[in-house]
């Protein structure tokens, strides 16, 4: 029982860390003017693991949406992505 509770707290803290990192990275990019002009508001990624999906969703928020198909073609661990662009969700699937 104790181990299960520990993993739950560990998972919660890991999720909190990812959320803070993502928000910070996007804020810094916007402040520096380095973010693309048509950035995605949200990105959901289909990947083999939750960790890969989290990493790639953050990364894809920082690239121009026109680059997403090329990234999907080059990265075997990503099977698809959905991006919210100007209020509409666009699917990028293999």
PDB file of N, CA and C in Angstrom:
ATOM      1  N   UNK A   1       0.819  -1.201   0.000  1.00  0.00           N
ATOM      2  CA  UNK A   1       0.000   0.000   0.000  1.00  0.00           C
ATOM      3  C   UNK A   1       0.863   1.265   0.000  1.00  0.00           C
ATOM      4  N   UNK A   2       1.910   1.239   0.808  1.00  0.00           N
ATOM      5  CA  UNK A   2       2.745   2.422   0.899  1.00  0.00           C
ATOM      6  C   UNK A   2       3.414   2.745  -0.437  1.00  0.00           C
ATOM      7  N   UNK A   3       3.897   1.725  -1.146  1.00  0.00           N
ATOM      8  CA  UNK A   3       4.537   1.955  -2.441  1.00  0.00           C
ATOM      9  C   UNK A   3       3.569   2.570  -3.443  1.00  0.00           C
ATOM     10  N   UNK A   4       2.327   2.090  -3.468  1.00  0.00           N
ATOM     11  CA  UNK A   4       1.338   2.641  -4.392  1.00  0.00           C
ATOM     12  C   UNK A   4       1.077   4.108  -4.124  1.00  0.00           C
ATOM     13  N   UNK A   5       1.005   4.487  -2.852  1.00  0.00           N
ATOM     14  CA  UNK A   5       0.814   5.887  -2.505  1.00  0.00           C
ATOM     15  C   UNK A   5       2.008   6.733  -2.902  1.00  0.00           C
ATOM     16  N   UNK A   6       3.184   6.184  -2.726  1.00  0.00           N
ATOM     17  CA  UNK A   6       4.411   6.897  -3.087  1.00  0.00           C
ATOM     18  C   UNK A   6       4.466   7.141  -4.596  1.00  0.00           C
ATOM     19  N   UNK A   7       4.113   6.135  -5.381  1.00  0.00           N
ATOM     20  CA  UNK A   7       4.108   6.301  -6.838  1.00  0.00           C
ATOM     21  C   UNK A   7       3.073   7.331  -7.256  1.00  0.00           C
ATOM     22  N   UNK A   8       1.936   7.357  -6.555  1.00  0.00           N
ATOM     23  CA  UNK A   8       0.910   8.339  -6.889  1.00  0.00           C
ATOM     24  C   UNK A   8       1.404   9.758  -6.666  1.00  0.00           C
ATOM     25  N   UNK A   9       2.065   9.981  -5.541  1.00  0.00           N
ATOM     26  CA  UNK A   9       2.619  11.301  -5.249  1.00  0.00           C
ATOM     27  C   UNK A   9       3.731  11.639  -6.232  1.00  0.00           C
ATOM     28  N   UNK A  10       4.565  10.656  -6.525  1.00  0.00           N
ATOM     29  CA  UNK A  10       5.656  10.859  -7.475  1.00  0.00           C
ATOM     30  C   UNK A  10       5.101  11.224  -8.857  1.00  0.00           C
ATOM     31  N   UNK A  11       4.055  10.533  -9.284  1.00  0.00           N
ATOM     32  CA  UNK A  11       3.427  10.843 -10.569  1.00  0.00           C
ATOM     33  C   UNK A  11       2.817  12.230 -10.589  1.00  0.00           C
ATOM     34  N   UNK A  12       2.183  12.604  -9.477  1.00  0.00           N
ATOM     35  CA  UNK A  12       1.592  13.935  -9.366  1.00  0.00           C
ATOM     36  C   UNK A  12       2.671  15.012  -9.472  1.00  0.00           C
ATOM     37  N   UNK A  13       3.763  14.821  -8.740  1.00  0.00           N
ATOM     38  CA  UNK A  13       4.851  15.800  -8.765  1.00  0.00           C
ATOM     39  C   UNK A  13       5.505  15.875 -10.137  1.00  0.00           C
ATOM     40  N   UNK A  14       5.639  14.736 -10.810  1.00  0.00           N
ATOM     41  CA  UNK A  14       6.199  14.716 -12.159  1.00  0.00           C
ATOM     42  C   UNK A  14       5.300  15.500 -13.116  1.00  0.00           C
ATOM     43  N   UNK A  15       3.995  15.295 -13.026  1.00  0.00           N
ATOM     44  CA  UNK A  15       3.051  16.042 -13.858  1.00  0.00           C
ATOM     45  C   UNK A  15       3.113  17.535 -13.593  1.00  0.00           C
ATOM     46  N   UNK A  16       3.239  17.901 -12.322  1.00  0.00           N
ATOM     47  CA  UNK A  16       3.355  19.309 -11.947  1.00  0.00           C
ATOM     48  C   UNK A  16       4.626  19.920 -12.533  1.00  0.00           C
ATOM     49  N   UNK A  17       5.716  19.154 -12.503  1.00  0.00           N
ATOM     50  CA  UNK A  17       6.978  19.620 -13.065  1.00  0.00           C
ATOM     51  C   UNK A  17       6.837  19.875 -14.568  1.00  0.00           C
ATOM     52  N   UNK A  18       6.205  18.939 -15.299  1.00  0.00           N
ATOM     53  CA  UNK A  18       6.026  19.114 -16.738  1.00  0.00           C
ATOM     54  C   UNK A  18       5.170  20.343 -17.037  1.00  0.00           C
ATOM     55  N   UNK A  19       4.097  20.551 -16.268  1.00  0.00           N
ATOM     56  CA  UNK A  19       3.214  21.692 -16.501  1.00  0.00           C
ATOM     57  C   UNK A  19       3.960  23.005 -16.283  1.00  0.00           C
ATOM     58  N   UNK A  20       4.749  23.087 -15.224  1.00  0.00           N
ATOM     59  CA  UNK A  20       5.500  24.309 -14.939  1.00  0.00           C
ATOM     60  C   UNK A  20       6.555  24.556 -16.015  1.00  0.00           C
ATOM     61  N   UNK A  21       7.251  23.505 -16.442  1.00  0.00           N
ATOM     62  CA  UNK A  21       8.293  23.617 -17.471  1.00  0.00           C
ATOM     63  C   UNK A  21       7.692  24.106 -18.783  1.00  0.00           C
ATOM     64  N   UNK A  22       6.560  23.542 -19.167  1.00  0.00           N
ATOM     65  CA  UNK A  22       5.925  23.906 -20.430  1.00  0.00           C
ATOM     66  C   UNK A  22       5.496  25.366 -20.409  1.00  0.00           C
ATOM     67  N   UNK A  23       4.852  25.790 -19.335  1.00  0.00           N
ATOM     68  CA  UNK A  23       4.397  27.171 -19.221  1.00  0.00           C
ATOM     69  C   UNK A  23       5.577  28.129 -19.252  1.00  0.00           C
ATOM     70  N   UNK A  24       6.635  27.803 -18.526  1.00  0.00           N
ATOM     71  CA  UNK A  24       7.823  28.652 -18.486  1.00  0.00           C
ATOM     72  C   UNK A  24       8.466  28.756 -19.867  1.00  0.00           C
ATOM     73  N   UNK A  25       8.632  27.626 -20.549  1.00  0.00           N
ATOM     74  CA  UNK A  25       9.279  27.622 -21.866  1.00  0.00           C
ATOM     75  C   UNK A  25       8.491  28.459 -22.866  1.00  0.00           C
ATOM     76  N   UNK A  26       7.185  28.314 -22.868  1.00  0.00           N
ATOM     77  CA  UNK A  26       6.354  29.071 -23.807  1.00  0.00           C
ATOM     78  C   UNK A  26       6.399  30.556 -23.487  1.00  0.00           C
ATOM     79  N   UNK A  27       6.377  30.911 -22.202  1.00  0.00           N
ATOM     80  CA  UNK A  27       6.443  32.316 -21.799  1.00  0.00           C
ATOM     81  C   UNK A  27       7.756  32.954 -22.221  1.00  0.00           C
ATOM     82  N   UNK A  28       8.860  32.253 -22.014  1.00  0.00           N
ATOM     83  CA  UNK A  28      10.171  32.785 -22.393  1.00  0.00           C
ATOM     84  C   UNK A  28      10.257  32.953 -23.904  1.00  0.00           C
ATOM     85  N   UNK A  29       9.791  31.963 -24.655  1.00  0.00           N
ATOM     86  CA  UNK A  29       9.837  32.053 -26.118  1.00  0.00           C
ATOM     87  C   UNK A  29       9.014  33.249 -26.609  1.00  0.00           C
ATOM     88  N   UNK A  30       7.841  33.450 -26.032  1.00  0.00           N
ATOM     89  CA  UNK A  30       6.992  34.568 -26.444  1.00  0.00           C
ATOM     90  C   UNK A  30       7.641  35.900 -26.074  1.00  0.00           C
ATOM     91  N   UNK A  31       8.222  35.969 -24.882  1.00  0.00           N
ATOM     92  CA  UNK A  31       8.859  37.194 -24.420  1.00  0.00           C
ATOM     93  C   UNK A  31      10.042  37.565 -25.300  1.00  0.00           C
ATOM     94  N   UNK A  32      10.787  36.576 -25.732  1.00  0.00           N
ATOM     95  CA  UNK A  32      11.951  36.822 -26.582  1.00  0.00           C
ATOM     96  C   UNK A  32      11.570  37.063 -28.041  1.00  0.00           C
ATOM     97  N   UNK A  33      10.307  36.860 -28.369  1.00  0.00           N
ATOM     98  CA  UNK A  33       9.881  37.018 -29.749  1.00  0.00           C
ATOM     99  C   UNK A  33      10.338  35.877 -30.632  1.00  0.00           C
ATOM    100  N   UNK A  34      10.702  34.756 -30.011  1.00  0.00           N
ATOM    101  CA  UNK A  34      11.225  33.623 -30.770  1.00  0.00           C
ATOM    102  C   UNK A  34      10.135  32.658 -31.199  1.00  0.00           C
ATOM    103  N   UNK A  35       8.953  32.809 -30.664  1.00  0.00           N
ATOM    104  CA  UNK A  35       7.868  31.894 -31.015  1.00  0.00           C
ATOM    105  C   UNK A  35       7.373  32.200 -32.425  1.00  0.00           C
ATOM    106  N   UNK A  36       6.974  31.188 -33.182  1.00  0.00           N
ATOM    107  CA  UNK A  36       6.447  31.425 -34.527  1.00  0.00           C
ATOM    108  C   UNK A  36       5.177  32.265 -34.473  1.00  0.00           C
ATOM    109  N   UNK A  37       4.854  32.934 -35.547  1.00  0.00           N
ATOM    110  CA  UNK A  37       3.696  33.818 -35.562  1.00  0.00           C
ATOM    111  C   UNK A  37       2.378  33.057 -35.448  1.00  0.00           C
ATOM    112  N   UNK A  38       2.319  31.832 -35.926  1.00  0.00           N
ATOM    113  CA  UNK A  38       1.079  31.052 -35.890  1.00  0.00           C
ATOM    114  C   UNK A  38       1.220  29.880 -34.921  1.00  0.00           C
ATOM    115  N   UNK A  39       1.635  30.163 -33.691  1.00  0.00           N
ATOM    116  CA  UNK A  39       1.832  29.085 -32.726  1.00  0.00           C
ATOM    117  C   UNK A  39       0.518  28.386 -32.419  1.00  0.00           C
ATOM    118  N   UNK A  40       0.637  27.146 -32.060  1.00  0.00           N
ATOM    119  CA  UNK A  40      -0.515  26.352 -31.667  1.00  0.00           C
ATOM    120  C   UNK A  40      -0.903  26.726 -30.244  1.00  0.00           C
ATOM    121  N   UNK A  41      -2.198  26.798 -29.993  1.00  0.00           N
ATOM    122  CA  UNK A  41      -2.667  27.060 -28.642  1.00  0.00           C
ATOM    123  C   UNK A  41      -2.512  25.820 -27.785  1.00  0.00           C
ATOM    124  N   UNK A  42      -2.828  24.669 -28.364  1.00  0.00           N
ATOM    125  CA  UNK A  42      -2.704  23.379 -27.677  1.00  0.00           C
ATOM    126  C   UNK A  42      -2.253  22.336 -28.682  1.00  0.00           C
ATOM    127  N   UNK A  43      -1.535  21.334 -28.187  1.00  0.00           N
ATOM    128  CA  UNK A  43      -1.114  20.222 -29.041  1.00  0.00           C
ATOM    129  C   UNK A  43      -1.273  18.930 -28.260  1.00  0.00           C
ATOM    130  N   UNK A  44      -1.867  17.936 -28.899  1.00  0.00           N
ATOM    131  CA  UNK A  44      -1.982  16.591 -28.334  1.00  0.00           C
ATOM    132  C   UNK A  44      -1.220  15.658 -29.257  1.00  0.00           C
ATOM    133  N   UNK A  45      -0.371  14.815 -28.689  1.00  0.00           N
ATOM    134  CA  UNK A  45       0.475  13.931 -29.487  1.00  0.00           C
ATOM    135  C   UNK A  45       0.163  12.477 -29.166  1.00  0.00           C
ATOM    136  N   UNK A  46       0.105  11.642 -30.197  1.00  0.00           N
ATOM    137  CA  UNK A  46      -0.057  10.197 -30.038  1.00  0.00           C
ATOM    138  C   UNK A  46       1.328   9.571 -30.105  1.00  0.00           C
ATOM    139  N   UNK A  47       1.747   8.939 -29.006  1.00  0.00           N
ATOM    140  CA  UNK A  47       3.082   8.343 -28.939  1.00  0.00           C
ATOM    141  C   UNK A  47       3.014   7.059 -28.127  1.00  0.00           C
ATOM    142  N   UNK A  48       4.106   6.305 -28.147  1.00  0.00           N
ATOM    143  CA  UNK A  48       4.162   5.009 -27.464  1.00  0.00           C
ATOM    144  C   UNK A  48       4.044   5.133 -25.949  1.00  0.00           C
ATOM    145  N   UNK A  49       4.534   6.222 -25.371  1.00  0.00           N
ATOM    146  CA  UNK A  49       4.465   6.409 -23.920  1.00  0.00           C
ATOM    147  C   UNK A  49       3.962   7.810 -23.598  1.00  0.00           C
ATOM    148  N   UNK A  50       3.477   7.975 -22.382  1.00  0.00           N
ATOM    149  CA  UNK A  50       3.009   9.286 -21.933  1.00  0.00           C
ATOM    150  C   UNK A  50       4.155  10.293 -21.886  1.00  0.00           C
ATOM    151  N   UNK A  51       5.332   9.828 -21.492  1.00  0.00           N
ATOM    152  CA  UNK A  51       6.486  10.732 -21.420  1.00  0.00           C
ATOM    153  C   UNK A  51       6.835  11.284 -22.802  1.00  0.00           C
ATOM    154  N   UNK A  52       6.848  10.421 -23.816  1.00  0.00           N
ATOM    155  CA  UNK A  52       7.133  10.886 -25.180  1.00  0.00           C
ATOM    156  C   UNK A  52       6.049  11.839 -25.674  1.00  0.00           C
ATOM    157  N   UNK A  53       4.799  11.531 -25.370  1.00  0.00           N
ATOM    158  CA  UNK A  53       3.702  12.409 -25.780  1.00  0.00           C
ATOM    159  C   UNK A  53       3.849  13.784 -25.133  1.00  0.00           C
ATOM    160  N   UNK A  54       4.227  13.818 -23.869  1.00  0.00           N
ATOM    161  CA  UNK A  54       4.417  15.088 -23.157  1.00  0.00           C
ATOM    162  C   UNK A  54       5.566  15.889 -23.759  1.00  0.00           C
ATOM    163  N   UNK A  55       6.672  15.228 -23.986  1.00  0.00           N
ATOM    164  CA  UNK A  55       7.847  15.906 -24.542  1.00  0.00           C
ATOM    165  C   UNK A  55       7.543  16.471 -25.927  1.00  0.00           C
ATOM    166  N   UNK A  56       6.944  15.644 -26.789  1.00  0.00           N
ATOM    167  CA  UNK A  56       6.681  16.082 -28.158  1.00  0.00           C
ATOM    168  C   UNK A  56       5.577  17.130 -28.228  1.00  0.00           C
ATOM    169  N   UNK A  57       4.579  17.065 -27.338  1.00  0.00           N
ATOM    170  CA  UNK A  57       3.531  18.090 -27.376  1.00  0.00           C
ATOM    171  C   UNK A  57       4.119  19.454 -27.035  1.00  0.00           C
ATOM    172  N   UNK A  58       5.031  19.493 -26.076  1.00  0.00           N
ATOM    173  CA  UNK A  58       5.705  20.753 -25.740  1.00  0.00           C
ATOM    174  C   UNK A  58       6.546  21.236 -26.914  1.00  0.00           C
ATOM    175  N   UNK A  59       7.304  20.350 -27.509  1.00  0.00           N
ATOM    176  CA  UNK A  59       8.171  20.729 -28.627  1.00  0.00           C
ATOM    177  C   UNK A  59       7.359  21.235 -29.819  1.00  0.00           C
ATOM    178  N   UNK A  60       6.260  20.562 -30.131  1.00  0.00           N
ATOM    179  CA  UNK A  60       5.465  20.952 -31.299  1.00  0.00           C
ATOM    180  C   UNK A  60       4.735  22.272 -31.098  1.00  0.00           C
ATOM    181  N   UNK A  61       4.526  22.680 -29.842  1.00  0.00           N
ATOM    182  CA  UNK A  61       3.916  23.986 -29.599  1.00  0.00           C
ATOM    183  C   UNK A  61       4.861  25.117 -29.987  1.00  0.00           C
ATOM    184  N   UNK A  62       6.136  24.816 -30.061  1.00  0.00           N
ATOM    185  CA  UNK A  62       7.134  25.850 -30.314  1.00  0.00           C
ATOM    186  C   UNK A  62       7.587  25.930 -31.765  1.00  0.00           C
ATOM    187  N   UNK A  63       7.031  25.082 -32.633  1.00  0.00           N
ATOM    188  CA  UNK A  63       7.402  25.133 -34.053  1.00  0.00           C
ATOM    189  C   UNK A  63       6.223  25.641 -34.870  1.00  0.00           C
ATOM    190  N   UNK A  64       6.511  26.084 -36.065  1.00  0.00           N
ATOM    191  CA  UNK A  64       5.457  26.515 -36.976  1.00  0.00           C
ATOM    192  C   UNK A  64       4.617  25.290 -37.337  1.00  0.00           C
ATOM    193  N   UNK A  65       3.282  25.395 -37.306  1.00  0.00           N
ATOM    194  CA  UNK A  65       2.435  24.241 -37.627  1.00  0.00           C
ATOM    195  C   UNK A  65       2.728  23.608 -38.983  1.00  0.00           C
ATOM    196  N   UNK A  66       3.251  24.373 -39.928  1.00  0.00           N
ATOM    197  CA  UNK A  66       3.592  23.819 -41.244  1.00  0.00           C
ATOM    198  C   UNK A  66       4.732  22.806 -41.157  1.00  0.00           C
ATOM    199  N   UNK A  67       5.515  22.839 -40.068  1.00  0.00           N
ATOM    200  CA  UNK A  67       6.632  21.916 -39.894  1.00  0.00           C
ATOM    201  C   UNK A  67       6.208  20.579 -39.275  1.00  0.00           C
ATOM    202  N   UNK A  68       5.009  20.503 -38.724  1.00  0.00           N
ATOM    203  CA  UNK A  68       4.572  19.294 -38.013  1.00  0.00           C
ATOM    204  C   UNK A  68       4.559  18.058 -38.911  1.00  0.00           C
ATOM    205  N   UNK A  69       4.018  18.094 -40.139  1.00  0.00           N
ATOM    206  CA  UNK A  69       4.043  16.879 -40.972  1.00  0.00           C
ATOM    207  C   UNK A  69       5.453  16.339 -41.217  1.00  0.00           C
ATOM    208  N   UNK A  70       6.411  17.210 -41.425  1.00  0.00           N
ATOM    209  CA  UNK A  70       7.789  16.777 -41.633  1.00  0.00           C
ATOM    210  C   UNK A  70       8.382  16.131 -40.395  1.00  0.00           C
ATOM    211  N   UNK A  71       8.050  16.660 -39.240  1.00  0.00           N
ATOM    212  CA  UNK A  71       8.532  16.082 -37.982  1.00  0.00           C
ATOM    213  C   UNK A  71       7.912  14.708 -37.778  1.00  0.00           C
ATOM    214  N   UNK A  72       6.619  14.578 -38.061  1.00  0.00           N
ATOM    215  CA  UNK A  72       5.954  13.273 -37.936  1.00  0.00           C
ATOM    216  C   UNK A  72       6.597  12.240 -38.855  1.00  0.00           C
ATOM    217  N   UNK A  73       6.950  12.654 -40.054  1.00  0.00           N
ATOM    218  CA  UNK A  73       7.568  11.727 -41.009  1.00  0.00           C
ATOM    219  C   UNK A  73       8.954  11.281 -40.550  1.00  0.00           C
ATOM    220  N   UNK A  74       9.658  12.155 -39.837  1.00  0.00           N
ATOM    221  CA  UNK A  74      11.030  11.857 -39.424  1.00  0.00           C
ATOM    222  C   UNK A  74      11.130  11.122 -38.088  1.00  0.00           C
ATOM    223  N   UNK A  75      10.114  11.219 -37.260  1.00  0.00           N
ATOM    224  CA  UNK A  75      10.180  10.653 -35.904  1.00  0.00           C
ATOM    225  C   UNK A  75       9.255   9.452 -35.779  1.00  0.00           C
ATOM    226  N   UNK A  76       9.832   8.263 -35.674  1.00  0.00           N
ATOM    227  CA  UNK A  76       9.057   7.018 -35.629  1.00  0.00           C
ATOM    228  C   UNK A  76       8.209   6.882 -34.370  1.00  0.00           C
ATOM    229  N   UNK A  77       8.621   7.507 -33.267  1.00  0.00           N
ATOM    230  CA  UNK A  77       7.874   7.327 -32.021  1.00  0.00           C
ATOM    231  C   UNK A  77       6.580   8.136 -31.956  1.00  0.00           C
ATOM    232  N   UNK A  78       6.366   9.037 -32.924  1.00  0.00           N
ATOM    233  CA  UNK A  78       5.134   9.824 -32.959  1.00  0.00           C
ATOM    234  C   UNK A  78       4.241   9.261 -34.059  1.00  0.00           C
ATOM    235  N   UNK A  79       3.010   8.901 -33.718  1.00  0.00           N
ATOM    236  CA  UNK A  79       2.098   8.371 -34.734  1.00  0.00           C
ATOM    237  C   UNK A  79       1.091   9.406 -35.216  1.00  0.00           C
ATOM    238  N   UNK A  80       0.980  10.506 -34.508  1.00  0.00           N
ATOM    239  CA  UNK A  80       0.066  11.549 -34.925  1.00  0.00           C
ATOM    240  C   UNK A  80       0.039  12.688 -33.930  1.00  0.00           C
ATOM    241  N   UNK A  81      -0.614  13.775 -34.339  1.00  0.00           N
ATOM    242  CA  UNK A  81      -0.754  14.933 -33.463  1.00  0.00           C
ATOM    243  C   UNK A  81      -2.016  15.688 -33.848  1.00  0.00           C
ATOM    244  N   UNK A  82      -2.584  16.352 -32.865  1.00  0.00           N
ATOM    245  CA  UNK A  82      -3.715  17.250 -33.078  1.00  0.00           C
ATOM    246  C   UNK A  82      -3.292  18.604 -32.534  1.00  0.00           C
ATOM    247  N   UNK A  83      -3.485  19.658 -33.316  1.00  0.00           N
ATOM    248  CA  UNK A  83      -3.067  20.989 -32.894  1.00  0.00           C
ATOM    249  C   UNK A  83      -4.235  21.957 -32.999  1.00  0.00           C
ATOM    250  N   UNK A  84      -4.423  22.762 -31.960  1.00  0.00           N
ATOM    251  CA  UNK A  84      -5.425  23.819 -31.997  1.00  0.00           C
ATOM    252  C   UNK A  84      -4.744  25.071 -32.535  1.00  0.00           C
ATOM    253  N   UNK A  85      -5.207  25.495 -33.710  1.00  0.00           N
ATOM    254  CA  UNK A  85      -4.627  26.651 -34.384  1.00  0.00           C
ATOM    255  C   UNK A  85      -5.754  27.635 -34.671  1.00  0.00           C
ATOM    256  N   UNK A  86      -5.665  28.815 -34.103  1.00  0.00           N
ATOM    257  CA  UNK A  86      -6.688  29.852 -34.277  1.00  0.00           C
ATOM    258  C   UNK A  86      -8.088  29.331 -33.943  1.00  0.00           C
ATOM    259  N   UNK A  87      -8.199  28.557 -32.874  1.00  0.00           N
ATOM    260  CA  UNK A  87      -9.493  28.077 -32.403  1.00  0.00           C
ATOM    261  C   UNK A  87     -10.015  26.819 -33.076  1.00  0.00           C
ATOM    262  N   UNK A  88      -9.312  26.290 -34.060  1.00  0.00           N
ATOM    263  CA  UNK A  88      -9.740  25.067 -34.747  1.00  0.00           C
ATOM    264  C   UNK A  88      -8.698  23.976 -34.543  1.00  0.00           C
ATOM    265  N   UNK A  89      -9.176  22.744 -34.365  1.00  0.00           N
ATOM    266  CA  UNK A  89      -8.270  21.617 -34.168  1.00  0.00           C
ATOM    267  C   UNK A  89      -7.968  20.978 -35.516  1.00  0.00           C
ATOM    268  N   UNK A  90      -6.683  20.863 -35.807  1.00  0.00           N
ATOM    269  CA  UNK A  90      -6.234  20.252 -37.060  1.00  0.00           C
ATOM    270  C   UNK A  90      -5.522  18.945 -36.744  1.00  0.00           C
ATOM    271  N   UNK A  91      -5.844  17.889 -37.498  1.00  0.00           N
ATOM    272  CA  UNK A  91      -5.224  16.576 -37.298  1.00  0.00           C
ATOM    273  C   UNK A  91      -4.013  16.427 -38.205  1.00  0.00           C
ATOM    274  N   UNK A  92      -2.941  15.904 -37.635  1.00  0.00           N
ATOM    275  CA  UNK A  92      -1.728  15.562 -38.378  1.00  0.00           C
ATOM    276  C   UNK A  92      -1.478  14.084 -38.115  1.00  0.00           C
ATOM    277  N   UNK A  93      -1.875  13.231 -39.051  1.00  0.00           N
ATOM    278  CA  UNK A  93      -1.763  11.787 -38.855  1.00  0.00           C
ATOM    279  C   UNK A  93      -0.935  11.169 -39.961  1.00  0.00           C
ATOM    280  N   UNK A  94      -0.322  10.026 -39.642  1.00  0.00           N
ATOM    281  CA  UNK A  94       0.438   9.297 -40.670  1.00  0.00           C
ATOM    282  C   UNK A  94      -0.500   8.490 -41.505  1.00  0.00           C
TER     283      UNK A  94
END
